Amino acid sequence: MARILITSAIPYINGIKHLGNLVGSQLPADLYARFMRARNHEVLFLCATDEHGTPAELAAAKAGKPVAEYCAEMWQVQKDLSDGFRLSFDKFGRSSSPQNHALTQHFAGRLADNGLIEEVTEKQVYSNTDGRFLPDRYIEGTCPNCGYERARGDQCENCTKQLDPTDLIEPRSAISGSTDLEVRETKHLYLKQRSLRQDLSDWIDTKTDWPILTTSIAKKWLNDGDGLQDRGITRDLDWGVPVKRGDEPWPGMEGKVFYVWFDAPIEYIACAKEWTDDAGRPDADWERWWRTDKGADDVRYVQFMGKDNVPFHTLSFPATIIGSGEPWKLVDYIKSFNYLNYDGGQFSTSQGRGVFMDQALSILPADYWRWWLLSHAPENSDSEFTWENFQSSVNKDLADVLGNFVSRVTKFARSKFGETVPQAGEFGPDETALIETLTTRIHAYEAHMEAMEIRKAAGELRAIWVAGNEYLQSTAPWTAFKTDPDRAAAIIRLSLNLIRLYSVLSAPFIPDAAARMLSAMNTLDTRWPDDVPAALTALPPGHEFSVPDVMFQKITDEQREDWQARFAGIRD
């Protein structure tokens, strides 16, 4: 049994996320966590809300609420939606937690002790219209590298180049749109990342199994232009982790907070302490996951994120960990994703274009969305959500293949043998062939899941469902029953057991449907089918079952057209 630590990129607190956000981090992380638990590994799956910085302040102001109150409310909204999508976090924490405050201040103190923090008097953009310094990401303009007209002052989303606000062409306030900007002096703390460049480069070179997308982005940021730069870790804001050195005020930094990019990834660690504190458990219980001197040396740590988050997780957060000089666990594998586009364009939070998590759950159950998003995950390139493709995938994969198999088997079994697994009949060549096919495909499915090849895993799972349908069609128990009832009984006995097997294999992708299949088979047996012949006899003759309601309703053309029009832009 392995110990596996899984974190998903933490979402901003300022609003409900769209499906592109979901498939870029949290959902595939949940898939992997569920699979690893099913294989009896010890898993700790953590996520949280990212609550600091200007986005939270602005969203709270727009809502007319104190920022702390707004963040608390939106944490609950995001928690409820994650529950709705059946995201199986062991802890869904908050970056505003006391645990994260203390740990962020601790790391800053350690970095300072090691000579890696420098006080810099810098020139920062001040908006006269807004009456405030503008954080980098709240200055927009044209990227000098690629010409993208809505580049932010910290990074161009189009070409991913790291920027400073003064690099932008025709900069403007993202808050008010004002161009009445001026540069003023202010003091800030900088993390001397350049001093850690070789350590980071050597560490990245050891990660030979990382996806090409992850490695290429990391090395581009490490080596592009002047290479890795020192970076400010404080900001002139009211909301955030106060700048302290441990418990003591940091001279000259009064009234400032740590920059959100610095404190947010530290929340991965703090979240684990939230988890144990909630249960009244000792610190040793979370430290065994995060400190290599407390047992974390045998933990495999896997992170999931969109490609725009890769630079901070491959460079800046590791720089914090390495620079602390303490025995913290570094990530072993980063699974990064490209973008999911929407119906001929892009998802847009500002324009309300696309399907958002709350809207998705209001029209269809979570499994419909989980299946489509995971089976079309943007792993090797950007992918696109279209309503036609969504309808086709749900109808063909879920309704026609899996749902149809469960319905045909259980209804026929009830009509001919009653609601118990039939006893008569022996397995023959057809069953032997099916078992060989299933054994081969299950091994392939396991290999894809372990390698986090999500689309390939989904394809293999669908092929496993198809194998059952092909078996049922070729053996035709409804025909066999007329002349050889015992043969029909053997076919149905295996097929009912196959429903239980499908439940176990499908649970990481479609947990609600899997639970319904297991319930219909009247069993709590979720043992993984390491031995396929044994798995297909788990439900013995005489075992009771029931016929479930329709597993998956088909999406009609009228529904598809209605949804396509409703989610074209501007949220309700």
C-alpha positions as CSV (number, residue, x, y, z in Angstrom):
1,M,0.0,0.0,0.0
2,A,1.4,3.4,-1.1
3,R,0.8,6.8,0.5
4,I,-0.3,9.3,-2.0
5,L,-0.7,13.1,-1.3
6,I,-2.9,14.8,-3.9
7,T,-3.5,18.6,-4.2
8,S,-5.6,20.4,-6.8
9,A,-4.8,24.0,-7.7
10,I,-6.9,26.2,-5.3
11,P,-9.6,28.3,-6.9
12,Y,-10.0,32.0,-6.4
13,I,-12.8,32.9,-4.0
14,N,-14.3,35.6,-6.3
15,G,-17.2,33.7,-7.9
16,I,-18.4,30.4,-9.2
17,K,-16.1,28.6,-11.5
18,H,-16.9,27.3,-15.0
19,L,-16.4,23.8,-16.4
20,G,-13.1,24.8,-17.9
21,N,-11.8,25.6,-14.4
22,L,-13.2,22.3,-13.1
23,V,-11.6,20.0,-15.6
24,G,-8.3,21.8,-15.4
25,S,-7.5,20.7,-11.8
26,Q,-10.1,19.6,-9.3
27,L,-12.0,17.0,-11.3
28,P,-9.0,15.0,-12.6
29,A,-7.5,15.2,-9.2
30,D,-10.6,13.6,-7.8
31,L,-10.6,10.9,-10.4
32,Y,-7.0,10.0,-9.4
33,A,-7.8,10.1,-5.7
34,R,-10.8,7.8,-6.1
35,F,-8.9,5.3,-8.2
36,M,-6.0,5.2,-5.7
37,R,-8.4,4.7,-2.8
38,A,-10.1,1.9,-4.7
39,R,-6.7,0.2,-5.1
40,N,-6.4,0.4,-1.3
41,H,-3.7,3.0,-1.2
42,E,-3.6,5.6,1.7
43,V,-4.7,8.9,0.1
44,L,-4.8,12.5,1.4
45,F,-6.6,14.7,-1.1
46,L,-6.5,18.5,-0.3
47,C,-7.9,21.6,-1.8
48,A,-8.9,25.1,-0.6
49,T,-10.2,28.5,-1.6
50,D,-7.6,31.1,-2.5
51,E,-9.0,34.1,-0.6
52,H,-6.4,36.9,-0.5
53,G,-5.5,39.6,-2.9
54,T,-7.3,42.2,-4.9
55,P,-9.8,39.8,-6.6
56,A,-11.4,39.1,-3.2
57,E,-11.4,42.8,-2.2
58,L,-13.1,43.9,-5.4
59,A,-15.6,41.1,-5.4
60,A,-16.6,41.9,-1.8
61,A,-16.9,45.6,-2.7
62,K,-19.1,44.8,-5.6
63,A,-21.3,42.6,-3.4
64,G,-21.4,45.4,-0.7
65,K,-20.0,43.1,2.0
66,P,-16.9,43.1,4.3
67,V,-14.3,41.0,2.6
68,A,-14.1,38.5,5.4
69,E,-17.8,37.9,5.3
70,Y,-17.8,37.7,1.5
71,C,-15.1,35.1,1.6
72,A,-16.8,33.0,4.2
73,E,-20.0,33.0,2.2
74,M,-18.2,32.1,-1.1
75,W,-16.2,29.4,0.6
76,Q,-19.5,27.7,1.5
77,V,-20.8,28.2,-2.1
78,Q,-17.7,26.6,-3.6
79,K,-17.7,23.8,-1.0
80,D,-21.4,23.0,-1.8
81,L,-20.6,22.9,-5.5
82,S,-17.6,20.7,-5.0
83,D,-19.8,18.4,-3.0
84,G,-22.4,18.5,-5.8
85,F,-19.7,17.4,-8.3
86,R,-18.7,14.6,-5.8
87,L,-15.2,15.9,-5.4
88,S,-13.9,13.7,-2.6
89,F,-11.6,16.1,-0.8
90,D,-10.3,14.9,2.6
91,K,-10.3,18.6,3.5
92,F,-11.4,21.7,1.6
93,G,-9.7,24.5,3.4
94,R,-9.3,28.3,3.3
95,S,-6.1,30.2,2.6
96,S,-7.4,32.8,5.1
97,S,-7.2,30.2,7.9
98,P,-5.1,30.9,11.1
99,Q,-3.1,27.9,10.1
100,N,-2.1,29.4,6.8
101,H,-1.3,32.8,8.4
102,A,1.0,31.2,10.9
103,L,2.7,28.9,8.3
104,T,3.2,31.8,5.7
105,Q,4.8,34.0,8.4
106,H,7.0,31.0,9.4
107,F,8.2,30.4,5.9
108,A,9.0,34.1,5.4
109,G,11.0,34.2,8.6
110,R,13.0,31.1,7.6
111,L,13.7,32.5,4.2
112,A,14.9,35.7,5.8
113,D,17.1,33.8,8.2
114,N,18.7,32.1,5.2
115,G,19.5,35.4,3.5
116,L,16.9,34.9,0.8
117,I,14.7,37.9,1.6
118,E,15.7,41.4,0.5
119,E,14.0,44.7,1.2
120,V,13.6,46.6,-2.1
121,T,12.4,50.1,-2.7
122,E,10.6,49.7,-5.9
123,K,8.5,51.8,-8.2
124,Q,4.9,50.6,-8.4
125,V,1.9,51.7,-10.4
126,Y,-0.6,53.9,-8.5
127,S,-4.0,54.7,-9.9
128,N,-5.1,58.3,-9.1
129,T,-8.6,57.4,-10.1
130,D,-8.8,54.4,-7.9
131,G,-6.8,56.0,-5.1
132,R,-4.6,52.9,-4.6
133,F,-1.6,51.0,-5.7
134,L,-2.5,48.5,-8.3
135,P,-1.4,44.9,-7.9
136,D,0.3,43.6,-11.0
137,R,-2.7,41.5,-12.1
138,Y,-5.0,44.6,-11.9
139,I,-3.0,46.4,-14.6
140,E,-3.9,45.5,-18.2
141,G,-2.3,46.4,-21.4
142,T,-0.7,45.0,-24.6
143,C,1.9,42.3,-24.2
144,P,5.3,43.5,-25.6
145,N,6.1,39.9,-26.4
146,C,3.0,38.6,-28.4
147,G,0.8,41.7,-28.8
148,Y,-2.1,40.3,-26.8
149,E,-4.2,43.3,-25.8
150,R,-5.5,42.1,-22.4
151,A,-2.2,41.0,-20.9
152,R,-2.0,41.4,-17.1
153,G,0.8,43.1,-15.3
154,D,2.2,39.9,-13.9
155,Q,1.8,37.5,-16.8
156,C,0.4,37.3,-20.3
157,E,-2.2,34.6,-20.4
158,N,-1.7,34.2,-24.2
159,C,2.0,33.5,-24.3
160,T,2.6,32.9,-20.5
161,K,5.5,35.3,-20.4
162,Q,6.2,36.7,-17.0
163,L,5.8,40.5,-17.0
164,D,6.2,43.6,-14.9
165,P,3.4,46.2,-15.1
166,T,5.9,48.7,-16.6
167,D,6.5,46.3,-19.5
168,L,2.9,46.7,-20.8
169,I,2.1,48.9,-23.7
170,E,-0.7,51.4,-23.0
171,P,-1.4,50.2,-19.5
172,R,-4.7,50.8,-17.8
173,S,-6.4,50.0,-14.5
174,A,-8.3,46.8,-14.7
175,I,-10.5,48.1,-11.9
176,S,-11.7,51.4,-13.5
177,G,-10.2,51.3,-16.9
178,S,-8.4,54.6,-16.1
179,T,-5.1,55.4,-17.8
180,D,-4.4,58.1,-15.1
181,L,-1.6,56.0,-13.7
182,E,1.7,57.1,-12.2
183,V,4.7,55.3,-10.7
184,R,5.4,55.8,-7.0
185,E,8.0,54.4,-4.7
186,T,7.1,51.8,-2.1
187,K,9.1,49.3,0.0
188,H,8.6,45.6,-0.4
189,L,10.1,42.2,0.5
190,Y,11.6,40.2,-2.4
191,L,12.3,36.5,-2.5
192,K,15.8,36.1,-4.1
193,Q,14.7,33.4,-6.5
194,R,17.8,33.9,-8.6
195,S,19.9,32.6,-5.8
196,L,18.0,29.3,-6.0
197,R,18.1,29.0,-9.8
198,Q,20.6,26.1,-9.9
199,D,18.8,24.2,-7.1
200,L,15.6,24.5,-9.0
201,S,17.2,23.5,-12.3
202,D,18.8,20.5,-10.8
203,W,15.6,19.5,-9.1
204,I,13.5,19.9,-12.3
205,D,16.1,17.8,-14.2
206,T,15.3,14.8,-12.0
207,K,11.7,14.9,-13.0
208,T,12.1,12.9,-16.2
209,D,8.6,11.5,-16.0
210,W,6.8,14.8,-15.9
211,P,4.4,15.6,-18.8
212,I,6.0,17.5,-21.7
213,L,3.6,20.4,-21.1
214,T,4.8,20.8,-17.5
215,T,8.5,20.5,-18.1
216,S,8.5,22.8,-21.1
217,I,6.7,25.6,-19.3
218,A,9.0,25.2,-16.2
219,K,12.2,25.4,-18.3
220,K,10.9,28.3,-20.4
221,W,10.3,30.3,-17.2
222,L,13.6,29.2,-15.8
223,N,15.7,30.0,-18.8
224,D,13.8,32.5,-21.0
225,G,15.4,35.9,-21.4
226,D,17.2,36.8,-18.2
227,G,16.0,33.6,-16.5
228,L,14.4,33.3,-13.2
229,Q,13.9,36.7,-11.5
230,D,13.7,37.8,-7.8
231,R,10.1,38.5,-7.0
232,G,8.1,40.6,-4.6
233,I,6.3,38.7,-1.9
234,T,4.5,41.6,-0.3
235,R,1.8,44.1,-1.4
236,D,0.2,47.3,-0.2
237,L,-3.2,45.9,0.6
238,D,-5.5,45.6,3.6
239,W,-6.7,42.0,3.1
240,G,-4.2,39.2,3.4
241,V,-1.7,37.6,5.7
242,P,0.0,40.4,7.7
243,V,3.7,40.7,7.1
244,K,5.4,39.4,10.2
245,R,8.5,37.5,11.0
246,G,7.1,34.7,13.0
247,D,5.0,36.4,15.7
248,E,7.0,39.7,15.6
249,P,6.2,42.8,13.4
250,W,8.5,43.1,10.4
251,P,10.2,46.5,10.7
252,G,9.3,48.8,7.8
253,M,6.5,46.5,6.6
254,E,3.7,47.8,8.7
255,G,0.3,47.7,7.1
256,K,1.4,45.4,4.3
257,V,0.4,41.8,3.5
258,F,2.0,38.9,1.8
259,Y,1.4,38.7,-1.9
260,V,-1.2,36.1,-2.7
261,W,1.1,34.1,-4.9
262,F,3.4,33.5,-1.9
263,D,0.8,32.5,0.7
264,A,-1.7,30.6,-1.6
265,P,0.5,27.5,-2.3
266,I,1.6,27.4,1.4
267,E,-2.1,26.7,2.0
268,Y,-1.6,23.2,0.6
269,I,0.4,22.4,3.7
270,A,-1.7,24.5,6.1
271,C,-4.8,22.7,4.8
272,A,-3.5,19.5,6.2
273,K,-3.1,21.1,9.6
274,E,-6.7,22.4,9.3
275,W,-7.7,18.8,8.6
276,T,-6.1,17.4,11.8
277,D,-7.0,20.4,13.9
278,D,-10.7,20.0,12.9
279,A,-10.6,16.4,14.3
280,G,-8.5,17.3,17.4
281,R,-5.6,15.2,16.2
282,P,-1.9,15.8,16.9
283,D,0.3,17.7,14.5
284,A,2.2,14.4,13.8
285,D,-0.8,13.2,11.8
286,W,-0.4,15.9,9.2
287,E,3.4,16.2,9.4
288,R,3.8,12.6,8.3
289,W,2.4,13.8,4.9
290,W,4.5,17.0,4.6
291,R,7.8,16.7,6.5
292,T,10.4,14.2,5.4
293,D,11.8,14.0,8.9
294,K,8.4,13.0,10.2
295,G,7.6,10.2,7.7
296,A,6.8,11.9,4.4
297,D,9.9,10.6,2.7
298,D,7.8,7.6,1.5
299,V,4.9,9.8,0.3
300,R,4.2,10.3,-3.4
301,Y,3.0,13.9,-3.9
302,V,1.0,14.6,-7.1
303,Q,-0.4,18.1,-8.1
304,F,-3.1,18.8,-10.6
305,M,-3.4,22.2,-12.3
306,G,-4.0,24.2,-15.5
307,K,-1.0,25.2,-17.5
308,D,-1.2,28.8,-16.4
309,N,-0.4,27.7,-12.8
310,V,2.6,25.6,-13.7
311,P,5.3,28.4,-13.3
312,F,4.4,29.1,-9.7
313,H,4.3,25.4,-8.8
314,T,7.5,24.4,-10.6
315,L,9.6,27.4,-9.5
316,S,8.2,29.9,-7.0
317,F,6.6,27.4,-4.5
318,P,9.5,25.0,-4.7
319,A,11.8,28.0,-4.2
320,T,10.0,28.7,-0.9
321,I,10.3,25.1,0.2
322,I,13.9,24.7,-0.8
323,G,14.9,28.1,0.5
324,S,13.4,27.4,3.9
325,G,16.2,24.8,4.5
326,E,13.6,22.7,6.3
327,P,12.7,19.1,5.4
328,W,9.4,19.7,3.6
329,K,8.0,17.4,1.0
330,L,8.5,18.6,-2.6
331,V,6.1,17.6,-5.4
332,D,6.9,14.4,-7.2
333,Y,4.6,14.7,-10.2
334,I,2.7,17.6,-11.7
335,K,-0.2,16.8,-14.0
336,S,-1.0,19.9,-16.0
337,F,-3.8,20.6,-18.5
338,N,-4.3,22.8,-21.5
339,Y,-7.5,24.9,-21.8
340,L,-11.1,23.7,-22.5
341,N,-12.7,26.1,-24.9
342,Y,-16.4,26.6,-25.3
343,D,-18.6,26.2,-28.4
344,G,-16.5,28.0,-30.9
345,G,-14.9,30.4,-28.5
346,Q,-13.7,30.6,-25.0
347,F,-15.2,30.3,-21.6
348,S,-15.5,33.8,-20.1
349,T,-16.2,34.5,-16.5
350,S,-16.6,38.3,-17.2
351,Q,-19.0,37.7,-20.1
352,G,-20.8,34.8,-18.5
353,R,-20.1,32.8,-21.5
354,G,-20.1,29.0,-21.0
355,V,-21.5,26.7,-18.4
356,F,-20.7,27.4,-14.8
357,M,-20.7,24.8,-12.1
358,D,-24.0,25.8,-10.5
359,Q,-25.7,26.0,-13.8
360,A,-24.4,22.6,-14.9
361,L,-25.9,20.9,-11.8
362,S,-29.2,22.7,-12.2
363,I,-29.8,21.0,-15.5
364,L,-28.2,17.5,-15.3
365,P,-26.7,15.2,-12.6
366,A,-23.0,15.4,-11.9
367,D,-22.1,12.1,-13.6
368,Y,-23.1,13.5,-17.0
369,W,-20.7,16.3,-16.7
370,R,-17.9,14.2,-15.0
371,W,-18.0,11.7,-17.8
372,W,-17.8,14.2,-20.7
373,L,-15.2,16.4,-19.1
374,L,-12.9,13.6,-18.1
375,S,-13.3,11.7,-21.4
376,H,-12.4,14.9,-23.2
377,A,-9.8,16.3,-20.8
378,P,-7.4,18.8,-22.5
379,E,-4.3,16.8,-21.8
380,N,-2.1,17.1,-24.9
381,S,-3.8,20.1,-26.5
382,D,-6.7,22.5,-26.0
383,S,-10.1,20.8,-26.4
384,E,-13.5,22.2,-27.0
385,F,-16.9,21.8,-25.4
386,T,-19.8,21.7,-27.9
387,W,-23.3,20.9,-27.1
388,E,-23.6,18.5,-30.0
389,N,-20.6,16.5,-28.8
390,F,-21.8,16.5,-25.2
391,Q,-25.2,15.2,-26.3
392,S,-23.7,12.5,-28.4
393,S,-21.3,11.4,-25.7
394,V,-23.9,11.2,-23.0
395,N,-26.4,9.4,-25.2
396,K,-24.0,6.9,-26.8
397,D,-21.6,6.2,-24.0
398,L,-23.7,6.5,-20.8
399,A,-27.3,5.8,-22.0
400,D,-26.8,3.4,-25.0
401,V,-23.8,1.4,-23.7
402,L,-23.7,1.4,-19.9
403,G,-27.3,2.2,-19.0
404,N,-28.7,-0.1,-21.7
405,F,-26.6,-3.0,-20.4
406,V,-27.8,-2.6,-16.9
407,S,-31.4,-2.2,-18.0
408,R,-31.5,-5.2,-20.3
409,V,-29.8,-7.5,-17.9
410,T,-31.8,-6.7,-14.8
411,K,-35.2,-6.6,-16.6
412,F,-34.7,-9.8,-18.4
413,A,-33.4,-11.5,-15.2
414,R,-36.4,-10.4,-13.3
415,S,-38.9,-11.5,-15.9
416,K,-37.4,-15.0,-16.3
417,F,-35.7,-15.9,-13.0
418,G,-37.1,-13.5,-10.4
419,E,-35.1,-11.0,-8.5
420,T,-32.3,-13.4,-7.4
421,V,-29.2,-14.5,-9.2
422,P,-30.0,-17.7,-11.1
423,Q,-28.3,-20.9,-10.1
424,A,-28.4,-23.2,-13.1
425,G,-25.9,-23.3,-16.0
426,E,-22.2,-23.6,-16.5
427,F,-19.8,-21.1,-18.1
428,G,-18.4,-22.0,-21.5
429,P,-16.2,-20.6,-24.3
430,D,-18.1,-17.4,-24.6
431,E,-17.5,-16.6,-20.9
432,T,-13.9,-17.6,-21.1
433,A,-13.4,-15.3,-24.1
434,L,-15.1,-12.4,-22.2
435,I,-12.9,-13.0,-19.2
436,E,-9.8,-12.8,-21.3
437,T,-11.0,-9.6,-22.9
438,L,-11.9,-8.0,-19.6
439,T,-8.6,-9.1,-18.0
440,T,-6.6,-7.5,-20.8
441,R,-8.6,-4.3,-20.8
442,I,-8.7,-3.9,-17.0
443,H,-5.0,-4.1,-16.9
444,A,-4.8,-1.4,-19.6
445,Y,-7.3,0.7,-17.7
446,E,-5.3,0.4,-14.5
447,A,-2.1,1.4,-16.3
448,H,-3.7,4.5,-17.9
449,M,-5.1,5.5,-14.5
450,E,-1.8,5.1,-12.7
451,A,-0.1,7.1,-15.4
452,M,-2.8,9.8,-15.2
453,E,-3.6,9.3,-18.9
454,I,-7.2,10.3,-18.4
455,R,-8.7,10.2,-21.9
456,K,-7.1,6.9,-22.6
457,A,-8.4,5.6,-19.3
458,A,-11.9,6.8,-20.2
459,G,-11.6,5.1,-23.6
460,E,-10.6,1.8,-22.0
461,L,-13.5,2.0,-19.5
462,R,-15.9,2.5,-22.3
463,A,-14.4,-0.5,-24.2
464,I,-15.0,-2.6,-21.0
465,W,-18.7,-1.5,-21.1
466,V,-18.9,-2.3,-24.8
467,A,-17.4,-5.8,-24.2
468,G,-20.4,-6.6,-21.9
469,N,-22.9,-5.5,-24.5
470,E,-21.2,-7.5,-27.2
471,Y,-21.2,-10.5,-25.0
472,L,-24.9,-10.1,-24.3
473,Q,-25.7,-9.6,-27.9
474,S,-23.8,-12.6,-29.1
475,T,-25.0,-15.0,-26.5
476,A,-28.6,-13.7,-26.7
477,P,-30.1,-15.1,-23.5
478,W,-33.6,-14.2,-24.6
479,T,-33.2,-16.7,-27.4
480,A,-31.3,-19.3,-25.4
481,F,-34.0,-19.3,-22.8
482,K,-36.5,-20.8,-25.3
483,T,-34.5,-23.9,-25.8
484,D,-31.9,-24.0,-23.0
485,P,-32.9,-22.1,-19.9
486,D,-29.8,-23.3,-18.0
487,R,-27.6,-21.6,-20.6
488,A,-29.6,-18.4,-20.3
489,A,-29.3,-18.6,-16.5
490,A,-25.5,-18.8,-16.8
491,I,-25.4,-15.8,-19.1
492,I,-27.5,-13.8,-16.7
493,R,-25.6,-14.9,-13.6
494,L,-22.4,-13.6,-15.2
495,S,-24.0,-10.4,-16.5
496,L,-25.4,-9.5,-13.1
497,N,-21.9,-10.0,-11.6
498,L,-20.6,-7.8,-14.5
499,I,-22.8,-5.0,-13.3
500,R,-21.1,-5.1,-9.9
501,L,-17.7,-5.2,-11.6
502,Y,-18.7,-2.2,-13.8
503,S,-19.7,-0.3,-10.6
504,V,-16.3,-0.7,-9.1
505,L,-14.4,0.2,-12.3
506,S,-16.7,3.1,-13.1
507,A,-16.8,4.7,-9.6
508,P,-13.8,7.1,-10.1
509,F,-15.5,8.6,-13.2
510,I,-19.2,8.4,-12.4
511,P,-19.6,7.8,-8.6
512,D,-23.3,8.3,-8.3
513,A,-24.2,5.9,-11.1
514,A,-21.7,3.4,-9.7
515,A,-23.4,3.6,-6.3
516,R,-26.8,3.0,-7.9
517,M,-25.5,-0.1,-9.7
518,L,-24.0,-1.4,-6.5
519,S,-27.3,-0.7,-4.6
520,A,-29.3,-2.5,-7.3
521,M,-27.0,-5.5,-7.0
522,N,-27.7,-5.4,-3.2
523,T,-24.1,-5.4,-2.2
524,L,-21.4,-3.3,-0.5
525,D,-18.6,-5.4,-2.1
526,T,-16.3,-2.8,-3.8
527,R,-13.3,-5.1,-4.1
528,W,-11.2,-4.3,-7.1
529,P,-11.3,-7.0,-9.8
530,D,-7.6,-8.2,-9.6
531,D,-8.9,-11.6,-10.4
532,V,-11.6,-11.3,-13.0
533,P,-13.0,-14.9,-12.8
534,A,-13.4,-14.5,-9.1
535,A,-14.9,-11.0,-9.5
536,L,-17.6,-12.5,-11.8
537,T,-18.7,-14.9,-9.1
538,A,-18.9,-12.3,-6.3
539,L,-22.7,-12.4,-6.3
540,P,-23.6,-16.1,-5.6
541,P,-26.7,-17.9,-6.9
542,G,-29.7,-16.9,-4.9
543,H,-28.4,-13.4,-4.1
544,E,-31.1,-10.8,-4.4
545,F,-31.0,-7.8,-6.7
546,S,-33.4,-5.1,-7.9
547,V,-34.1,-3.4,-11.2
548,P,-32.9,0.3,-11.0
549,D,-34.7,3.2,-12.6
550,V,-33.3,4.4,-15.9
551,M,-29.6,5.0,-15.3
552,F,-29.1,7.9,-17.8
553,Q,-31.8,9.9,-19.5
554,K,-31.0,10.8,-23.1
555,I,-30.5,14.4,-24.0
556,T,-33.1,15.5,-26.6
557,D,-32.4,17.9,-29.5
558,E,-34.8,20.4,-27.9
559,Q,-32.9,20.4,-24.6
560,R,-29.6,20.8,-26.4
561,E,-30.8,23.7,-28.4
562,D,-32.3,25.4,-25.4
563,W,-29.1,25.0,-23.3
564,Q,-26.9,26.2,-26.2
565,A,-29.0,29.4,-26.4
566,R,-29.1,29.9,-22.6
567,F,-25.4,29.6,-22.1
568,A,-24.2,31.7,-25.0
569,G,-23.3,34.6,-22.7
570,I,-24.3,36.8,-19.8
571,R,-25.1,34.8,-16.6
572,D,-28.6,35.1,-15.2
